[in-house]
């Protein structure tokens, strides 16, 4: 085997042009594979992140027609013990109106605990002005609402509830969630303030949660359902509500896999045909090796090793180029706002897998040429000089 | 003396549709550590006989016994091992691997047989290189030496595994007469030194006459078989 390996590497070294050509083929193949794979992965991740990164991924809601359910300490404790959850935010929401210069606008008044809500919505980072409410009856409002009505931090606004209660609250900050609908209607304040405006003591409209692995939201949600065993609530996860997005993603993945398979196929055919030619080119050497007693198996290993060597070196270089290409793409191709169109994202498992496939496939591509060496008869070579 | 190679009733017929018989009932025995030459006209069947003797080709009928072992029922792998360990080949063309140096080429039959190159193997290779006079070029690529040096490398390669038999098919066919002389002196010298049996096909009458035994093949039959008294 050692001899086969050293002959294989000598053959590759002595035919530098041919070796370079196959290597370039494999490198391009692997690089394109990794580039396309990482690009699509990055795209999908950023798409999913934009869609649900700052939203509730699993939501506990009152069941049926109820608007509220009672806050249950045991339930919240259970949830906070669940390792799969990265954020748990209890909320008290109610619709109301805001009265500005005698005109009223419908709004959604959201009562939250900011420390928890920030883990989902990141209000603290999305404030364009002012601060998170620190006192009772302080609130933050969306940027569109503020601009449309010329409201500033420190202003007081009047809230009207459908029940006719009228309350003055002070604007402590203005946020921009990058979704104009939310920026127009959300008024977010501490949960106790919200409850007191509506005269509710310990009711909740929802518990919003985020999960570690967003694609397992349905599984986690199912676990929670079993675990909490409460009948007056429903549990929803983002996957149920975003089926179109999900089918779009899986379509994208499928087309990415197709591209990768065809790239790989082209590379394999290349390796296989070049090595097949090489068997003919090296028939003198193979002939004399056989006369000197090399076994057919060893002789075919000379070509398998060539495939293995080419595959390994090609895959390594291909990974380097592929990652570089992906990185360069993420740096130079930008959104109008300066962020990367596709964020640089590297999935080590995917890259390792691509490299491994390239190595295995290159070795397999050498199988047919390797088998051809068995047919080679030393006398034919010796007779023909 | 022991018989190192026995050919029994060897017939060789080429072709499936148009059959041409090239060898007819050849019976030959070669004694250990002798120097034999085979002569004959072009097309008489010398190379065919040699390839069958060296198990590179199979006879249509008849038996080949090498070093007491009948090769008739051996498979491809067993024959490969037998060739590697007991037979050295020297052809008209050197067939060195151009990707390797002189030293490396000489060690290839050894590496087919053994996993690692031992110090003893290198010593033997050095010794052979010395005998064939290639010390100065031993680390040259096989392509970077003269034709005579290439043929001498092939001779050293044929001897590295200390074979019982060396089969040569016009080993000097491509060399000028001066070099031919040197190479034959070398082969005789090795024959004496290592007791290796040589069977050499040659066109050169002068060379043949120096052998212990001359066999002439004509139209696939043994025409003459002369042994010199030793
Ligand atoms: N594969 C083959 N198919 C058919 N006929 C063949 C084949 N190989 C050799 N022959 C014939 O067998 C005969 C003997 O060939 P061989 O090569 O043994 O001759 P030779 O004595 O070595 O000749 P030379 O001195 O020219 O090398 C020739 O007539 C040749 O044409
Ligand atoms: Mg011949």
Coordinates of C-alpha atoms and ligand atoms in Angstrom, one line a residue:
Chain A
X1 CA 0.0 0.0 0.0
X2 CA 2.9 2.4 0.8
X3 CA 4.4 1.7 -2.6
X4 CA 1.0 2.3 -4.3
X5 CA 0.7 5.6 -2.4
X6 CA 4.2 6.7 -3.3
X7 CA 3.8 5.8 -6.9
X8 CA 0.4 7.6 -6.9
X9 CA 1.9 10.8 -5.5
X10 CA 4.9 10.6 -7.9
X11 CA 2.5 10.2 -10.9
X12 CA 0.6 13.3 -9.7
X13 CA 3.8 15.2 -9.2
X14 CA 5.3 14.3 -12.6
X15 CA 2.2 15.3 -14.5
X16 CA 1.9 18.7 -13.0
X17 CA -0.3 20.2 -15.7
X18 CA -2.8 17.4 -15.6
X19 CA -2.8 17.4 -11.8
X20 CA -3.3 21.1 -11.7
X21 CA -6.2 20.9 -14.1
X22 CA -8.1 18.3 -12.0
X23 CA -7.3 20.1 -8.8
X24 CA -8.7 23.3 -10.2
X25 CA -11.8 21.4 -11.2
X26 CA -12.3 20.0 -7.7
X27 CA -11.4 23.3 -6.0
X28 CA -13.9 25.2 -8.1
X29 CA -16.5 22.6 -7.5
X30 CA -16.1 22.5 -3.8
X31 CA -15.8 26.3 -3.6
X32 CA -19.0 26.8 -5.6
X33 CA -20.7 24.2 -3.4
X34 CA -19.7 25.9 -0.2
X35 CA -20.4 29.4 -1.5
X36 CA -23.9 28.5 -2.7
X37 CA -24.6 26.5 0.4
X38 CA -23.4 29.2 2.8
X39 CA -25.1 31.9 0.8
X40 CA -28.5 30.1 0.9
X41 CA -28.0 29.2 4.6
X42 CA -27.1 32.8 5.4
X43 CA -30.1 34.1 3.4
X44 CA -32.4 31.8 5.2
X45 CA -31.1 32.6 8.6
X46 CA -31.3 36.3 8.0
X47 CA -34.8 35.9 6.5
X48 CA -36.0 33.9 9.5
X49 CA -34.3 36.3 11.8
X50 CA -36.0 39.3 10.1
X51 CA -39.3 37.5 10.3
X52 CA -39.3 36.2 13.8
X53 CA -36.0 37.3 15.4
X54 CA -37.8 40.1 17.3
X55 CA -41.1 38.4 17.7
X56 CA -42.7 35.8 19.9
X57 CA -41.9 32.4 18.6
X58 CA -44.1 30.5 21.0
X59 CA -47.1 32.3 22.5
X60 CA -49.4 31.2 25.3
X61 CA -52.8 32.7 24.8
X62 CA -56.2 32.4 26.5
X63 CA -58.2 29.7 24.9
X64 CA -61.5 30.2 23.1
X65 CA -63.0 33.6 23.2
X66 CA -61.4 34.6 26.5
X67 CA -59.4 37.8 26.3
X68 CA -57.4 37.1 29.5
X69 CA -56.1 34.3 31.7
X70 CA -55.0 34.5 35.3
X71 CA -51.3 34.9 35.9
X72 CA -50.0 31.6 37.3
X73 CA -46.8 31.7 39.2
X74 CA -46.4 27.9 39.0
X75 CA -46.7 28.1 35.2
X76 CA -44.1 30.8 34.9
X77 CA -41.7 28.9 37.1
X78 CA -42.1 25.9 34.9
X79 CA -41.4 27.9 31.8
X80 CA -38.3 29.5 33.3
X81 CA -37.0 26.0 34.1
X82 CA -37.2 25.0 30.4
X83 CA -33.7 25.1 28.9
X84 CA -35.0 25.4 25.4
X85 CA -36.5 28.8 26.0
X86 CA -34.3 31.9 25.8
X87 CA -36.9 34.5 26.6
X88 CA -40.2 34.5 28.5
X89 CA -42.2 37.7 28.6
X90 CA -45.6 38.0 30.2
X91 CA -47.8 40.6 28.7
X92 CA -51.0 42.5 29.4
X93 CA -52.4 44.0 26.2
X94 CA -55.5 46.0 25.6
X95 CA -56.7 48.2 22.9
X96 CA -57.3 51.9 23.7
X97 CA -57.2 55.3 22.1
X98 CA -54.8 58.1 22.3
X99 CA -56.2 61.6 22.3
X100 CA -54.1 64.3 20.7
X101 CA -55.4 67.8 20.0
X102 CA -59.0 66.6 20.3
X103 CA -58.5 63.7 17.8
X104 CA -58.4 60.1 18.8
X105 CA -56.3 57.3 17.3
X106 CA -56.6 53.6 18.0
X107 CA -53.6 52.1 19.7
X108 CA -52.5 48.9 21.3
X109 CA -51.4 49.4 24.9
X110 CA -48.9 46.8 25.9
X111 CA -47.9 46.1 29.5
X112 CA -44.7 44.2 29.8
X113 CA -41.8 43.7 32.2
X114 CA -39.1 45.4 30.2
X115 CA -36.2 43.2 31.3
X116 CA -38.0 40.2 29.8
X117 CA -39.6 42.0 26.9
X118 CA -36.3 43.4 25.8
X119 CA -35.0 39.9 25.3
X120 CA -37.6 39.6 22.5
X121 CA -38.1 43.1 21.2
X122 CA -34.9 44.8 22.2
X123 CA -36.7 48.0 23.0
X124 CA -33.6 49.2 24.8
X125 CA -31.6 49.0 21.6
X126 CA -34.3 50.3 19.4
X127 CA -35.0 53.5 21.3
X128 CA -34.2 56.4 19.0
X129 CA -34.8 58.9 21.8
X130 CA -35.3 58.9 25.6
X131 CA -35.3 55.9 28.0
X132 CA -37.2 52.8 29.0
X133 CA -40.0 53.8 31.4
X134 CA -38.8 53.9 35.0
X135 CA -41.9 55.2 36.8
X136 CA -45.6 54.4 36.9
X137 CA -47.5 55.9 34.0
X138 CA -44.5 56.4 31.8
X139 CA -44.5 54.8 28.3
X140 CA -42.5 54.4 25.2
X141 CA -44.2 55.0 21.8
X142 CA -43.4 54.1 18.2
X143 CA -41.5 56.5 16.0
X144 CA -44.3 56.7 13.4
X145 CA -46.8 57.7 16.1
X146 CA -44.4 60.3 17.4
X147 CA -43.6 61.8 14.1
X148 CA -47.2 61.8 12.7
X149 CA -48.4 63.7 15.8
X150 CA -45.3 65.7 16.6
X151 CA -44.8 64.0 20.0
X152 CA -41.6 64.3 21.9
X153 CA -40.0 62.7 24.9
X154 CA -41.4 64.3 28.0
X155 CA -44.8 65.1 26.5
X156 CA -47.9 63.9 28.2
X157 CA -50.6 62.2 26.3
X158 CA -54.2 61.1 27.1
X159 CA -55.2 57.5 27.0
X160 CA -58.9 56.6 26.5
X161 CA -60.1 53.1 27.2
X162 CA -63.2 51.7 25.6
X163 CA -64.6 51.6 29.2
X164 CA -64.3 55.4 29.2
X165 CA -61.4 55.7 31.6
X166 CA -59.2 58.6 30.9
X167 CA -55.6 58.6 32.0
X168 CA -52.6 60.8 31.4
X169 CA -49.2 59.2 30.7
X170 CA -45.8 60.6 30.0
X171 CA -43.6 59.7 27.1
X172 CA -40.2 58.5 28.3
X173 CA -38.9 57.3 25.0
X174 CA -39.5 56.6 21.3
X175 CA -38.7 53.3 19.7
X176 CA -38.3 52.2 16.1
X177 CA -39.0 48.5 15.5
X178 CA -38.6 48.9 11.7
X179 CA -42.2 47.8 11.2
X180 CA -44.4 50.8 10.5
X181 CA -47.6 49.1 11.7
X182 CA -46.0 48.5 15.2
X183 CA -44.4 51.9 15.2
X184 CA -47.8 53.5 14.6
X185 CA -49.9 51.5 17.2
X186 CA -47.8 50.2 20.0
X187 CA -47.6 52.0 23.3
X188 CA -45.5 50.0 25.7
X189 CA -45.4 50.5 29.4
X190 CA -44.7 48.5 32.6
X191 CA -47.3 45.8 33.1
X192 CA -48.5 47.2 36.4
X193 CA -49.3 50.6 34.9
X194 CA -51.1 48.9 32.1
X195 CA -53.1 46.8 34.5
X196 CA -54.0 49.7 36.7
X197 CA -55.4 51.7 33.8
X198 CA -57.7 48.9 33.0
X199 CA -58.5 48.0 36.5
X200 CA -57.1 44.5 36.2
X201 CA -55.2 42.9 39.0
X202 CA -53.3 39.8 37.9
X203 CA -54.5 39.0 34.4
X204 CA -52.4 38.2 31.3
X205 CA -53.2 38.4 27.6
X206 CA -50.2 36.3 26.6
X207 CA -46.9 34.9 27.5
X208 CA -44.4 35.4 24.7
X209 CA -41.4 33.3 24.4
X210 CA -38.3 32.7 22.2
X211 CA -36.5 29.4 21.7
X212 CA -32.9 28.4 21.3
X213 CA -33.4 26.7 17.9
X214 CA -36.2 28.5 16.1
X215 CA -36.8 25.5 13.8
X216 CA -37.6 23.4 16.8
X217 CA -40.3 25.8 18.0
X218 CA -43.1 23.4 17.2
X219 CA -41.4 20.6 19.2
X220 CA -40.7 22.8 22.2
X221 CA -44.3 24.1 22.0
X222 CA -45.6 20.6 22.0
X223 CA -43.5 19.8 25.1
X224 CA -44.7 22.8 26.9
X225 CA -48.3 21.9 26.1
X226 CA -47.8 18.5 27.7
X227 CA -45.8 19.8 30.6
X228 CA -48.1 22.6 31.8
X229 CA -51.3 20.7 31.4
X230 CA -53.6 23.7 31.7
X231 CA -56.9 23.8 29.8
X232 CA -57.7 27.5 29.7
X233 CA -54.8 28.4 27.4
X234 CA -53.7 27.7 23.9
X235 CA -50.1 27.5 22.7
X236 CA -49.1 28.8 19.3
X237 CA -45.7 28.6 17.6
X238 CA -44.4 30.7 14.7
X239 CA -44.1 27.7 12.4
X240 CA -47.9 27.2 12.4
X241 CA -48.4 30.8 11.4
X242 CA -45.6 31.1 8.8
X243 CA -46.2 28.1 6.5
X244 CA -45.5 30.0 3.4
X245 CA -42.1 31.2 4.6
X246 CA -41.2 27.6 5.6
X247 CA -42.2 26.1 2.3
X248 CA -40.2 28.9 0.5
X249 CA -37.2 28.0 2.6
X250 CA -37.4 24.3 1.9
X251 CA -37.8 25.1 -1.8
X252 CA -34.7 27.1 -1.7
X253 CA -32.8 24.4 0.1
X254 CA -33.9 21.8 -2.4
X255 CA -32.7 23.9 -5.3
X256 CA -29.4 24.6 -3.5
X257 CA -29.0 20.8 -3.1
X258 CA -29.7 20.3 -6.8
X259 CA -27.1 22.8 -7.8
X260 CA -24.6 21.2 -5.5
X261 CA -25.3 17.7 -6.8
X262 CA -24.8 18.8 -10.4
X263 CA -21.5 20.6 -9.6
X264 CA -20.3 17.5 -7.8
X265 CA -21.3 15.3 -10.7
X266 CA -19.4 17.5 -13.2
X267 CA -16.3 17.4 -11.1
X268 CA -16.5 13.6 -10.7
X269 CA -16.8 13.1 -14.4
X270 CA -13.8 15.3 -14.9
X271 CA -11.7 13.3 -12.4
X272 CA -12.8 10.0 -13.7
X273 CA -12.0 10.8 -17.4
X274 CA -8.6 12.4 -16.6
X275 CA -7.6 9.4 -14.5
X276 CA -8.8 7.0 -17.2
X277 CA -6.5 8.8 -19.7
X278 CA -3.7 8.6 -17.1
X279 CA -4.1 4.8 -16.9
X280 CA -3.4 4.7 -20.6
X281 CA -0.5 7.1 -20.3
X282 CA 1.0 5.1 -17.5
X283 CA 0.5 1.7 -19.1
X284 CA 4.3 1.2 -19.6
X285 CA 4.9 1.7 -15.9
X286 CA 1.9 -0.4 -14.9
X287 CA 3.0 -3.2 -17.3
X288 CA 6.5 -3.4 -15.9
X289 CA 5.2 -3.2 -12.3
X290 CA 3.0 -6.1 -13.0
X291 CA 5.8 -8.1 -14.6
X292 CA 7.8 -7.4 -11.4
X293 CA 4.9 -8.8 -9.4
X294 CA 2.7 -6.0 -8.3
X295 CA -0.8 -7.4 -7.6
X296 CA -3.8 -6.1 -9.4
X297 CA -5.2 -4.8 -6.2
X298 CA -2.1 -2.8 -5.5
X299 CA -2.0 -1.5 -9.0
X300 CA -5.6 -0.3 -8.8
X301 CA -4.8 1.4 -5.5
X302 CA -2.3 3.6 -7.3
X303 CA -5.3 5.2 -9.0
X304 CA -7.5 5.2 -6.0
X305 CA -4.8 7.0 -4.0
X306 CA -4.6 9.5 -6.8
X307 CA -8.3 10.1 -6.5
X308 CA -8.0 10.3 -2.7
X309 CA -5.0 12.7 -2.9
X310 CA -6.7 14.9 -5.5
X311 CA -9.9 14.9 -3.5
X312 CA -8.3 15.8 -0.2
X313 CA -6.1 18.6 -1.5
X314 CA -8.9 19.8 -3.8
X315 CA -11.4 19.8 -1.0
X316 CA -9.1 21.6 1.4
X317 CA -8.3 24.4 -1.1
X318 CA -12.0 24.4 -2.2
X319 CA -13.1 25.0 1.4
X320 CA -10.6 27.9 1.8
X321 CA -11.7 29.5 -1.5
X322 CA -15.4 28.9 -0.8
X323 CA -15.2 30.5 2.6
X324 CA -13.2 33.4 1.2
X325 CA -15.8 33.9 -1.6
X326 CA -18.6 33.8 0.9
X327 CA -16.8 36.3 3.1
X328 CA -16.0 38.7 0.3
X329 CA -19.6 38.5 -0.9
X330 CA -20.8 39.4 2.6
X331 CA -18.4 42.4 2.7
X332 CA -18.9 43.8 -0.8
X333 CA -22.5 43.1 -1.5
X334 CA -24.5 45.3 0.8
X335 CA -28.0 46.6 1.5
X336 CA -28.7 50.3 1.0
X337 CA -28.3 50.8 4.8
X338 CA -24.8 49.3 4.8
X339 CA -25.6 45.9 6.3
X340 CA -24.6 42.8 4.5
X341 CA -27.2 41.6 2.0
X342 CA -26.4 38.1 3.1
X343 CA -24.7 38.0 6.4
X344 CA -21.4 35.9 6.6
X345 CA -22.5 32.6 8.0
X346 CA -20.4 29.5 8.3
X347 CA -21.9 26.1 9.1
X348 CA -18.9 23.9 10.1
X349 CA -21.0 20.8 9.7
X350 CA -22.0 21.7 6.2
X351 CA -18.5 22.6 5.2
X352 CA -17.1 19.5 6.8
X353 CA -19.7 17.4 5.0
X354 CA -19.1 19.0 1.6
X355 CA -15.3 18.4 2.0
X356 CA -15.9 14.8 3.0
X357 CA -18.2 14.2 0.1
X358 CA -15.6 15.7 -2.3
X359 CA -12.9 13.4 -0.9
X360 CA -15.1 10.3 -1.0
X361 CA -16.5 11.1 -4.4
X362 CA -13.1 11.7 -5.9
X363 CA -11.9 8.4 -4.6
X364 CA -15.0 6.7 -6.0
X365 CA -14.4 8.5 -9.3
X366 CA -11.0 6.9 -9.5
X367 CA -12.7 3.5 -9.1
X368 CA -13.4 2.9 -12.8
X369 CA -9.9 3.9 -14.0
X370 CA -8.5 1.8 -11.1
X371 CA -10.5 -1.2 -12.3
X372 CA -9.2 -0.7 -15.8
X373 CA -5.6 -1.4 -14.6
X374 CA -6.6 -5.0 -13.9
X375 CA -7.3 -5.4 -17.6
X376 CA -3.9 -4.3 -18.5
X377 CA -1.7 -7.2 -19.6
X378 CA 2.1 -6.7 -19.1
X379 CA 3.0 -8.6 -22.3
X380 CA 1.0 -6.1 -24.4
X381 CA 3.0 -3.3 -23.0
X382 CA 6.4 -5.1 -23.3
X383 CA 5.7 -6.3 -26.8
X384 CA 4.8 -2.8 -28.0
X385 CA 7.7 -1.2 -26.4
Chain B
X1 CA 22.3 -30.3 -10.1
X2 CA 18.8 -29.0 -9.4
X3 CA 16.5 -28.0 -12.1
X4 CA 15.4 -24.4 -11.6
X5 CA 13.1 -24.2 -14.6
X6 CA 11.2 -27.0 -16.4
X7 CA 9.1 -26.7 -19.5
X8 CA 7.0 -29.7 -20.3
X9 CA 5.3 -30.2 -23.7
X10 CA 4.7 -26.5 -24.2
X11 CA 2.4 -25.5 -27.1
X12 CA 1.3 -22.0 -27.8
X13 CA -1.5 -21.1 -30.2
X14 CA -2.4 -17.5 -30.9
X15 CA -5.8 -16.3 -32.1
X16 CA -9.4 -17.6 -31.8
X17 CA -10.6 -17.6 -35.3
X18 CA -7.4 -17.8 -37.3
X19 CA -5.1 -20.0 -35.2
X20 CA -1.4 -19.8 -35.5
X21 CA 0.7 -22.2 -33.6
X22 CA 3.9 -20.5 -32.5
X23 CA 5.4 -23.2 -30.2
X24 CA 5.3 -26.9 -30.7
X25 CA 5.9 -29.4 -27.8
X26 CA 8.8 -27.6 -26.3
X27 CA 10.6 -29.6 -23.6
X28 CA 13.4 -27.8 -21.8
X29 CA 15.1 -28.0 -18.4
X30 CA 17.5 -25.4 -17.0
X31 CA 20.0 -26.2 -14.3
X32 CA 20.6 -23.9 -11.4
X33 CA 23.3 -21.2 -11.6
X34 CA 23.9 -21.8 -15.3
X35 CA 24.2 -19.1 -18.0
X36 CA 21.9 -20.0 -21.0
X37 CA 21.3 -18.2 -24.2
X38 CA 18.5 -18.6 -26.7
X39 CA 19.0 -17.7 -30.3
X40 CA 16.8 -17.9 -33.4
X41 CA 15.4 -16.0 -36.3
X42 CA 13.0 -13.2 -35.8
X43 CA 9.5 -14.6 -35.3
X44 CA 10.7 -18.0 -34.3
X45 CA 9.0 -17.8 -30.9
X46 CA 11.8 -16.9 -28.6
X47 CA 9.9 -14.1 -26.8
X48 CA 6.8 -16.2 -26.6
X49 CA 8.8 -19.0 -24.9
X50 CA 10.4 -16.6 -22.5
X51 CA 7.1 -14.9 -21.5
X52 CA 5.6 -18.3 -20.9
X53 CA 8.6 -19.3 -18.8
X54 CA 8.3 -16.1 -16.8
X55 CA 4.6 -16.7 -16.2
X56 CA 3.8 -13.4 -18.0
X57 CA 1.9 -15.5 -20.5
X58 CA 0.1 -18.8 -20.3
X59 CA 0.8 -21.8 -22.6
X60 CA -2.0 -23.2 -24.6
X61 CA -1.0 -26.6 -23.2
X62 CA 1.9 -27.9 -21.2
X63 CA 3.4 -27.2 -17.9
X64 CA 5.9 -24.7 -16.4
X65 CA 7.7 -25.6 -13.2
X66 CA 9.7 -23.0 -11.5
X67 CA 12.0 -23.8 -8.6
X68 CA 10.1 -27.1 -8.2
X69 CA 6.7 -25.4 -8.2
X70 CA 4.1 -26.2 -10.9
X71 CA 2.6 -22.9 -12.0
X72 CA -0.4 -24.5 -13.9
X73 CA -3.0 -24.1 -11.1
X74 CA -1.7 -20.8 -9.7
X75 CA -3.9 -17.7 -9.8
X76 CA -2.9 -14.2 -10.9
X77 CA -1.9 -13.1 -7.4
X78 CA 0.2 -16.2 -6.7
X79 CA 2.0 -15.8 -10.0
X80 CA 2.7 -12.2 -9.2
X81 CA 4.3 -13.2 -5.9
X82 CA 6.3 -16.0 -7.6
X83 CA 7.6 -13.6 -10.2
X84 CA 8.4 -11.0 -7.7
X85 CA 10.4 -13.3 -5.5
X86 CA 12.1 -15.7 -7.9
X87 CA 12.3 -14.1 -11.3
X88 CA 14.1 -11.0 -12.5
X89 CA 13.2 -9.6 -15.9
X90 CA 15.4 -7.6 -18.3
X91 CA 13.8 -6.5 -21.5
X92 CA 15.0 -4.8 -24.7
X93 CA 13.7 -1.6 -23.4
X94 CA 14.5 -0.6 -19.8
X95 CA 11.0 0.2 -18.7
X96 CA 12.2 2.3 -15.7
X97 CA 9.6 4.4 -14.0
X98 CA 10.6 7.9 -15.2
X99 CA 9.0 9.4 -12.0
X100 CA 11.6 7.8 -9.8
X101 CA 15.4 8.0 -9.4
X102 CA 17.8 5.2 -10.3
X103 CA 18.0 4.1 -6.6
X104 CA 14.2 4.2 -6.2
X105 CA 13.7 2.2 -9.4
X106 CA 16.1 -0.5 -8.3
X107 CA 14.2 -0.8 -4.9
X108 CA 10.8 -1.2 -6.5
X109 CA 10.7 -5.0 -6.6
X110 CA 11.9 -5.0 -3.0
X111 CA 9.0 -2.6 -2.1
X112 CA 6.5 -4.8 -3.8
X113 CA 7.7 -7.6 -1.6
X114 CA 8.3 -5.8 1.7
X115 CA 6.4 -3.0 3.4
X116 CA 9.4 -1.0 4.5
X117 CA 12.9 -0.5 3.1
X118 CA 15.4 -1.8 5.6
X119 CA 19.0 -0.8 5.9
X120 CA 20.0 -4.1 4.5
X121 CA 17.9 -3.5 1.4
X122 CA 19.6 -0.1 0.9
X123 CA 23.0 -1.8 1.4
X124 CA 22.2 -4.4 -1.2
X125 CA 20.9 -1.8 -3.6
X126 CA 24.1 0.2 -3.1
X127 CA 26.2 -2.9 -3.7
X128 CA 24.3 -3.7 -7.0
X129 CA 24.6 0.0 -8.0
X130 CA 28.3 -0.4 -7.4
X131 CA 28.5 -3.6 -9.4
X132 CA 26.7 -2.1 -12.4
X133 CA 28.8 1.1 -12.1
X134 CA 26.1 3.6 -11.4
X135 CA 27.3 5.1 -8.1
X136 CA 27.6 8.6 -9.6
X137 CA 24.1 8.7 -11.0
X138 CA 22.2 6.8 -8.4
X139 CA 20.1 9.8 -7.4
X140 CA 19.4 11.0 -10.9
X141 CA 15.9 10.6 -12.3
X142 CA 15.7 7.6 -14.5
X143 CA 15.3 9.8 -17.5
X144 CA 18.4 11.8 -16.8
X145 CA 21.0 9.0 -17.6
X146 CA 22.3 7.4 -20.8
X147 CA 20.7 4.4 -22.5
X148 CA 23.4 2.1 -21.3
X149 CA 23.0 3.4 -17.7
X150 CA 19.3 2.9 -18.0
X151 CA 19.7 -0.7 -19.1
X152 CA 22.2 -1.3 -16.2
X153 CA 19.7 0.2 -13.8
X154 CA 17.2 -2.3 -15.1
X155 CA 19.7 -5.1 -14.5
X156 CA 20.2 -4.0 -10.9
X157 CA 16.5 -3.8 -10.5
X158 CA 16.1 -7.4 -11.8
X159 CA 18.6 -8.5 -9.1
X160 CA 17.4 -6.6 -6.0
X161 CA 15.2 -9.5 -4.7
X162 CA 18.0 -12.0 -5.3
X163 CA 16.0 -14.0 -7.8
X164 CA 16.8 -17.6 -8.7
X165 CA 16.3 -16.8 -12.4
X166 CA 16.9 -13.8 -14.6
X167 CA 15.1 -13.8 -17.9
X168 CA 16.5 -11.4 -20.5
X169 CA 14.8 -10.7 -23.8
X170 CA 17.5 -9.1 -25.9
X171 CA 18.7 -7.0 -23.0
X172 CA 21.4 -5.4 -25.1
X173 CA 19.2 -5.0 -28.2
X174 CA 19.3 -1.3 -27.9
X175 CA 22.9 -0.8 -27.0
X176 CA 26.0 -0.3 -29.1
X177 CA 28.5 -3.2 -29.3
X178 CA 30.9 -1.7 -26.8
X179 CA 28.2 -1.3 -24.2
X180 CA 26.9 -4.7 -25.1
X181 CA 30.2 -6.2 -24.2
X182 CA 30.2 -4.4 -20.9
X183 CA 26.7 -5.5 -20.0
X184 CA 27.4 -9.1 -20.8
X185 CA 30.5 -9.1 -18.7
X186 CA 28.4 -7.8 -16.0
X187 CA 25.7 -10.5 -16.3
X188 CA 28.4 -13.2 -16.3
X189 CA 30.0 -11.7 -13.3
X190 CA 26.7 -11.6 -11.4
X191 CA 26.0 -15.2 -12.5
X192 CA 29.2 -16.3 -10.9
X193 CA 28.9 -14.1 -7.8
X194 CA 25.3 -14.8 -6.9
X195 CA 24.8 -18.1 -8.6
X196 CA 21.8 -16.7 -10.4
X197 CA 20.5 -18.7 -13.4
X198 CA 20.4 -16.6 -16.6
X199 CA 18.3 -17.3 -19.6
X200 CA 19.1 -14.7 -22.2
X201 CA 17.6 -14.2 -25.7
X202 CA 20.2 -12.7 -28.0
X203 CA 20.8 -12.0 -31.7
X204 CA 24.5 -11.7 -31.0
X205 CA 26.4 -14.9 -31.9
X206 CA 29.5 -13.8 -30.1
X207 CA 27.5 -13.2 -26.9
X208 CA 25.7 -16.6 -27.3
X209 CA 28.9 -18.4 -27.7
X210 CA 30.1 -17.3 -24.3
X211 CA 27.1 -19.0 -22.6
X212 CA 27.2 -22.4 -20.9
X213 CA 24.5 -23.5 -23.2
X214 CA 23.0 -22.3 -26.5
X215 CA 19.5 -23.2 -27.5
X216 CA 18.3 -22.3 -31.0
X217 CA 14.6 -22.0 -31.7
X218 CA 13.4 -22.4 -35.3
X219 CA 9.7 -22.1 -36.2
X220 CA 8.6 -22.9 -32.7
X221 CA 10.8 -25.9 -32.3
X222 CA 14.1 -26.5 -30.7
X223 CA 16.6 -26.7 -33.6
X224 CA 19.8 -27.0 -31.5
X225 CA 20.7 -27.4 -27.9
X226 CA 24.5 -27.2 -27.2
X227 CA 26.0 -27.4 -23.7
X228 CA 29.6 -26.5 -23.0
X229 CA 31.4 -28.9 -20.7
X230 CA 31.9 -27.2 -17.4
Ligands
LIG1 N1 -0.5 -11.8 -29.9 C1 -0.1 -12.5 -31.0 N2 -1.1 -12.9 -31.8 C2 -0.8 -13.6 -32.9 N3 0.5 -14.0 -33.2 C3 1.5 -13.6 -32.4 C4 1.2 -12.8 -31.2 N4 2.4 -12.6 -30.6 C5 3.3 -13.1 -31.4 N5 2.8 -13.7 -32.5 C6 3.5 -14.5 -33.5 O1 4.3 -15.5 -32.9 C7 5.5 -15.7 -33.5 C8 6.6 -15.6 -32.5 O2 6.7 -14.4 -32.0 P1 7.9 -14.0 -31.0 O3 7.6 -12.6 -30.5 O4 7.9 -15.0 -29.9 O5 9.1 -14.1 -31.9 P2 10.7 -13.8 -31.5 O6 11.4 -15.0 -31.7 O7 10.7 -13.2 -30.2 O8 11.0 -12.7 -32.6 P3 12.0 -11.5 -32.5 O9 13.4 -12.0 -32.6 O10 11.7 -10.6 -33.7 O11 11.7 -10.8 -31.2 C9 5.6 -14.6 -34.6 O12 5.3 -15.1 -35.8 C10 4.5 -13.6 -34.2 O13 4.0 -13.0 -35.4
LIG2 MG1 11.3 -11.3 -29.4

